[in-house]
Amino acid sequence: MVIECGGVGFKCYTSLVSAKKVGQTGSEVSVFTYLSVREDALDLFAFASVDELEFFKLLINVSGVGPKAAVAVLSLLEPQQLVLAIAAGDVKAITRANGIGKKTAERIVLELKDKVASLAAGEEIGTVMEVAAAGDSSAAGEAVEALTSLGFTQSDSAKAVAALDKSLSSDELIRLALRSLSKNL
C-alpha cells in the first residue's frame, strides 16, 4: 500500500489482514511501521495493529525468517491465531504461508513457543497449550489426534477440545468438537 504523509507517498509492505483493516483508498489512516534496513534497500512495513507489529518483530528474529516471510505468515494468520498455532505446535498451519517450509515453520514454533506463552496471558491459550501438550496419553490428546487425522489443523482441534469438559471420554470429545468445528466452516 502507499501511505501519503506530508505530500510524500511511502510504499509500505503489509499483510493482507492489515490491508483489509486499514480502510478505503483516500481515507485517513494510522498505521504502525517498521523500517527494514539492508545494505541494498530500505523497506517500510506497515501494520494496522500494535499486536501485528510485535509479532512481525518476533518472527523476523527467528533465524531464516525475513521480513517478507513474516508478512506472509501474518497474511495467513492473525496474531491470536498465530499464538494458538505456536502454542499447539501446529506446524501445518504455519506452512500454508507463502514461502514457509516445514523446517522454517518448526523453527518458528520452537523459537517462539516460550515467548508466545509469556505474551499470551489469556486463559484460552493456556488451556489450548495444556491440551496440545497432553499428547496421546489423555482423552483430550486422543481427540486432538483424531481431529487432526480428519484434516483439521492441530491448533483448531486443540482449541475445540480445550473448550469442552475434560472429564468426557475421547469419543464424546471428538463428537462435540466436530460439531463445534463444523459450525465454523
mmCIF file of C-alpha atoms in Angstrom:
data_model
loop_
_atom_site.group_PDB
_atom_site.id
_atom_site.type_symbol
_atom_site.label_atom_id
_atom_site.label_comp_id
_atom_site.label_asym_id
_atom_site.label_seq_id
_atom_site.Cartn_x
_atom_site.Cartn_y
_atom_site.Cartn_z
ATOM 1 C CA MET A 1 0.000 0.000 0.000
ATOM 2 C CA VAL A 2 1.076 3.595 -0.426
ATOM 3 C CA ILE A 3 0.720 5.897 2.571
ATOM 4 C CA GLU A 4 0.843 9.613 1.867
ATOM 5 C CA CYS A 5 2.366 11.678 4.647
ATOM 6 C CA GLY A 6 3.058 15.392 4.210
ATOM 7 C CA GLY A 7 2.627 15.158 0.457
ATOM 8 C CA VAL A 8 5.111 12.268 0.092
ATOM 9 C CA GLY A 9 3.914 8.744 -0.759
ATOM 10 C CA PHE A 10 5.619 5.875 1.072
ATOM 11 C CA LYS A 11 5.429 2.368 -0.368
ATOM 12 C CA CYS A 12 4.670 0.042 2.552
ATOM 13 C CA TYR A 13 4.649 -3.720 2.512
ATOM 14 C CA THR A 14 1.811 -5.075 4.593
ATOM 15 C CA SER A 15 -0.090 -8.240 5.407
ATOM 16 C CA LEU A 16 -3.442 -9.000 3.823
ATOM 17 C CA VAL A 17 -5.050 -8.749 7.258
ATOM 18 C CA SER A 18 -3.774 -5.183 7.732
ATOM 19 C CA ALA A 19 -4.643 -4.217 4.174
ATOM 20 C CA LYS A 20 -8.271 -5.196 4.831
ATOM 21 C CA LYS A 21 -8.394 -3.336 8.164
ATOM 22 C CA VAL A 22 -6.734 -0.097 7.075
ATOM 23 C CA GLY A 23 -9.661 1.417 5.186
ATOM 24 C CA GLN A 24 -10.713 2.739 1.826
ATOM 25 C CA THR A 25 -8.397 4.357 -0.706
ATOM 26 C CA GLY A 26 -8.024 8.042 0.065
ATOM 27 C CA SER A 27 -9.174 7.772 3.672
ATOM 28 C CA GLU A 28 -7.131 8.956 6.629
ATOM 29 C CA VAL A 29 -5.431 6.066 8.437
ATOM 30 C CA SER A 30 -2.964 5.370 11.203
ATOM 31 C CA VAL A 31 -0.510 2.518 10.830
ATOM 32 C CA PHE A 32 2.347 1.124 12.860
ATOM 33 C CA THR A 33 5.559 0.858 10.854
ATOM 34 C CA TYR A 34 8.851 -0.969 10.844
ATOM 35 C CA LEU A 35 11.815 0.122 8.705
ATOM 36 C CA SER A 36 13.952 -2.775 7.486
ATOM 37 C CA VAL A 37 17.484 -1.617 6.690
ATOM 38 C CA ARG A 38 19.650 -3.735 4.416
ATOM 39 C CA GLU A 39 22.764 -2.747 2.535
ATOM 40 C CA ASP A 40 20.860 -2.626 -0.760
ATOM 41 C CA ALA A 41 17.388 -1.480 0.340
ATOM 42 C CA LEU A 42 15.254 0.367 2.857
ATOM 43 C CA ASP A 43 11.861 -1.351 3.103
ATOM 44 C CA LEU A 44 8.939 0.025 5.094
ATOM 45 C CA PHE A 45 6.406 -2.395 6.598
ATOM 46 C CA ALA A 46 3.051 -1.128 7.894
ATOM 47 C CA PHE A 47 0.517 -2.824 10.159
ATOM 48 C CA ALA A 48 -2.979 -1.933 11.344
ATOM 49 C CA SER A 49 -2.364 -3.006 14.973
ATOM 50 C CA VAL A 50 0.434 -2.951 17.508
ATOM 51 C CA ASP A 51 -0.053 -6.709 18.082
ATOM 52 C CA GLU A 52 0.641 -7.439 14.445
ATOM 53 C CA LEU A 53 3.760 -5.247 14.513
ATOM 54 C CA GLU A 54 5.020 -7.013 17.654
ATOM 55 C CA PHE A 55 4.518 -10.452 16.092
ATOM 56 C CA PHE A 56 6.269 -9.231 12.948
ATOM 57 C CA LYS A 57 9.277 -8.275 15.109
ATOM 58 C CA LEU A 58 9.198 -11.668 16.838
ATOM 59 C CA LEU A 59 9.036 -13.508 13.518
ATOM 60 C CA ILE A 60 11.955 -11.651 11.918
ATOM 61 C CA ASN A 61 14.120 -12.554 14.915
ATOM 62 C CA VAL A 62 13.680 -16.255 14.098
ATOM 63 C CA SER A 63 16.680 -17.448 12.110
ATOM 64 C CA GLY A 64 15.770 -17.981 8.469
ATOM 65 C CA VAL A 65 12.675 -15.756 8.573
ATOM 66 C CA GLY A 66 12.982 -12.453 6.772
ATOM 67 C CA PRO A 67 10.562 -9.548 6.722
ATOM 68 C CA LYS A 68 8.688 -10.715 3.628
ATOM 69 C CA ALA A 69 8.273 -14.244 5.033
ATOM 70 C CA ALA A 70 6.991 -12.735 8.293
ATOM 71 C CA VAL A 71 4.433 -10.707 6.314
ATOM 72 C CA ALA A 72 3.383 -13.905 4.521
ATOM 73 C CA VAL A 73 2.757 -15.632 7.873
ATOM 74 C CA LEU A 74 0.814 -12.629 9.186
ATOM 75 C CA SER A 75 -1.228 -12.512 5.967
ATOM 76 C CA LEU A 76 -2.395 -16.033 6.677
ATOM 77 C CA LEU A 77 -2.731 -15.951 10.468
ATOM 78 C CA GLU A 78 -3.834 -13.037 12.631
ATOM 79 C CA PRO A 79 -1.772 -12.585 15.829
ATOM 80 C CA GLN A 80 -4.261 -14.520 18.005
ATOM 81 C CA GLN A 81 -4.379 -17.393 15.504
ATOM 82 C CA LEU A 82 -0.582 -17.405 15.319
ATOM 83 C CA VAL A 83 -0.365 -17.634 19.116
ATOM 84 C CA LEU A 84 -2.685 -20.650 19.065
ATOM 85 C CA ALA A 85 -0.751 -22.297 16.232
ATOM 86 C CA ILE A 86 2.570 -21.836 18.031
ATOM 87 C CA ALA A 87 1.117 -22.904 21.393
ATOM 88 C CA ALA A 88 -0.311 -26.063 19.848
ATOM 89 C CA GLY A 89 2.854 -26.758 17.841
ATOM 90 C CA ASP A 90 0.769 -26.575 14.667
ATOM 91 C CA VAL A 91 3.500 -26.554 12.011
ATOM 92 C CA LYS A 92 0.966 -27.431 9.301
ATOM 93 C CA ALA A 93 -0.978 -24.174 9.786
ATOM 94 C CA ILE A 94 2.196 -22.084 9.517
ATOM 95 C CA THR A 95 3.469 -23.906 6.412
ATOM 96 C CA ARG A 96 0.380 -22.757 4.499
ATOM 97 C CA ALA A 97 2.010 -19.302 4.342
ATOM 98 C CA ASN A 98 3.759 -18.469 1.086
ATOM 99 C CA GLY A 99 7.478 -19.286 1.216
ATOM 100 C CA ILE A 100 7.389 -21.054 4.598
ATOM 101 C CA GLY A 101 8.531 -24.653 4.512
ATOM 102 C CA LYS A 102 8.246 -27.325 7.167
ATOM 103 C CA LYS A 103 11.704 -26.699 8.675
ATOM 104 C CA THR A 104 11.138 -22.956 8.893
ATOM 105 C CA ALA A 105 7.712 -23.476 10.482
ATOM 106 C CA GLU A 106 9.239 -25.907 13.002
ATOM 107 C CA ARG A 107 11.913 -23.318 13.813
ATOM 108 C CA ILE A 108 9.217 -20.648 14.323
ATOM 109 C CA VAL A 109 7.333 -22.911 16.734
ATOM 110 C CA LEU A 110 10.497 -23.929 18.588
ATOM 111 C CA GLU A 111 11.951 -20.434 18.972
ATOM 112 C CA LEU A 112 8.705 -18.613 19.762
ATOM 113 C CA LYS A 113 6.885 -21.122 21.984
ATOM 114 C CA ASP A 114 8.273 -19.673 25.243
ATOM 115 C CA LYS A 115 7.975 -16.050 24.098
ATOM 116 C CA VAL A 116 4.388 -16.538 22.983
ATOM 117 C CA ALA A 117 3.485 -18.277 26.241
ATOM 118 C CA SER A 118 4.644 -15.228 28.199
ATOM 119 C CA LEU A 119 2.762 -12.861 25.848
ATOM 120 C CA ALA A 120 -0.448 -14.857 25.953
ATOM 121 C CA ALA A 121 -1.907 -14.274 29.355
ATOM 122 C CA GLY A 122 -5.339 -15.428 28.238
ATOM 123 C CA GLU A 123 -6.875 -18.477 29.896
ATOM 124 C CA GLU A 124 -7.909 -19.862 26.483
ATOM 125 C CA ILE A 125 -4.289 -20.008 25.260
ATOM 126 C CA GLY A 126 -3.107 -21.713 28.433
ATOM 127 C CA THR A 127 -5.834 -24.344 28.103
ATOM 128 C CA VAL A 128 -5.000 -24.938 24.445
ATOM 129 C CA MET A 129 -1.302 -25.341 25.361
ATOM 130 C CA GLU A 130 -2.224 -27.912 28.028
ATOM 131 C CA VAL A 131 -4.377 -29.890 25.594
ATOM 132 C CA ALA A 132 -1.693 -29.742 22.873
ATOM 133 C CA ALA A 133 0.977 -30.875 25.348
ATOM 134 C CA ALA A 134 -1.181 -33.733 26.680
ATOM 135 C CA GLY A 135 -0.317 -35.898 23.695
ATOM 136 C CA ASP A 136 -1.896 -39.283 23.133
ATOM 137 C CA SER A 137 -1.978 -40.258 26.809
ATOM 138 C CA SER A 138 -5.202 -38.431 27.663
ATOM 139 C CA ALA A 139 -8.677 -38.442 26.167
ATOM 140 C CA ALA A 140 -8.131 -34.842 25.068
ATOM 141 C CA GLY A 141 -4.871 -35.792 23.339
ATOM 142 C CA GLU A 142 -6.567 -38.685 21.551
ATOM 143 C CA ALA A 143 -9.399 -36.389 20.451
ATOM 144 C CA VAL A 144 -6.957 -33.809 19.075
ATOM 145 C CA GLU A 145 -5.056 -36.507 17.167
ATOM 146 C CA ALA A 146 -8.291 -37.904 15.710
ATOM 147 C CA LEU A 147 -9.476 -34.462 14.601
ATOM 148 C CA THR A 148 -6.076 -33.743 13.057
ATOM 149 C CA SER A 149 -6.224 -37.004 11.114
ATOM 150 C CA LEU A 150 -9.633 -35.884 9.800
ATOM 151 C CA GLY A 151 -7.963 -32.830 8.244
ATOM 152 C CA PHE A 152 -8.416 -30.119 10.868
ATOM 153 C CA THR A 153 -5.324 -28.177 11.935
ATOM 154 C CA GLN A 154 -3.794 -29.076 15.258
ATOM 155 C CA SER A 155 -4.424 -25.600 16.671
ATOM 156 C CA ASP A 156 -8.115 -25.617 15.654
ATOM 157 C CA SER A 157 -8.504 -29.145 17.038
ATOM 158 C CA ALA A 158 -6.796 -28.264 20.325
ATOM 159 C CA LYS A 159 -8.896 -25.097 20.652
ATOM 160 C CA ALA A 160 -12.156 -27.017 20.074
ATOM 161 C CA VAL A 161 -11.218 -29.767 22.559
ATOM 162 C CA ALA A 162 -9.960 -27.233 25.136
ATOM 163 C CA ALA A 163 -13.405 -25.616 25.188
ATOM 164 C CA LEU A 164 -15.018 -28.909 26.299
ATOM 165 C CA ASP A 165 -15.310 -30.713 29.637
ATOM 166 C CA LYS A 166 -12.094 -32.707 30.219
ATOM 167 C CA SER A 167 -13.954 -35.460 32.101
ATOM 168 C CA LEU A 168 -15.630 -36.680 28.887
ATOM 169 C CA SER A 169 -14.400 -39.740 27.007
ATOM 170 C CA SER A 170 -12.347 -39.302 23.855
ATOM 171 C CA ASP A 171 -15.326 -40.389 21.696
ATOM 172 C CA GLU A 172 -17.565 -37.755 23.266
ATOM 173 C CA LEU A 173 -14.843 -35.113 22.943
ATOM 174 C CA ILE A 174 -14.415 -35.934 19.244
ATOM 175 C CA ARG A 175 -18.167 -35.814 18.575
ATOM 176 C CA LEU A 176 -18.666 -32.480 20.364
ATOM 177 C CA ALA A 177 -15.513 -30.954 18.868
ATOM 178 C CA LEU A 178 -16.624 -31.995 15.373
ATOM 179 C CA ARG A 179 -19.956 -30.292 15.968
ATOM 180 C CA SER A 180 -18.150 -27.127 17.088
ATOM 181 C CA LEU A 181 -15.683 -27.193 14.200
ATOM 182 C CA SER A 182 -18.404 -27.804 11.604
ATOM 183 C CA LYS A 183 -20.214 -24.624 12.756
ATOM 184 C CA ASN A 184 -17.056 -22.629 11.963
ATOM 185 C CA LEU A 185 -16.805 -23.914 8.382
#
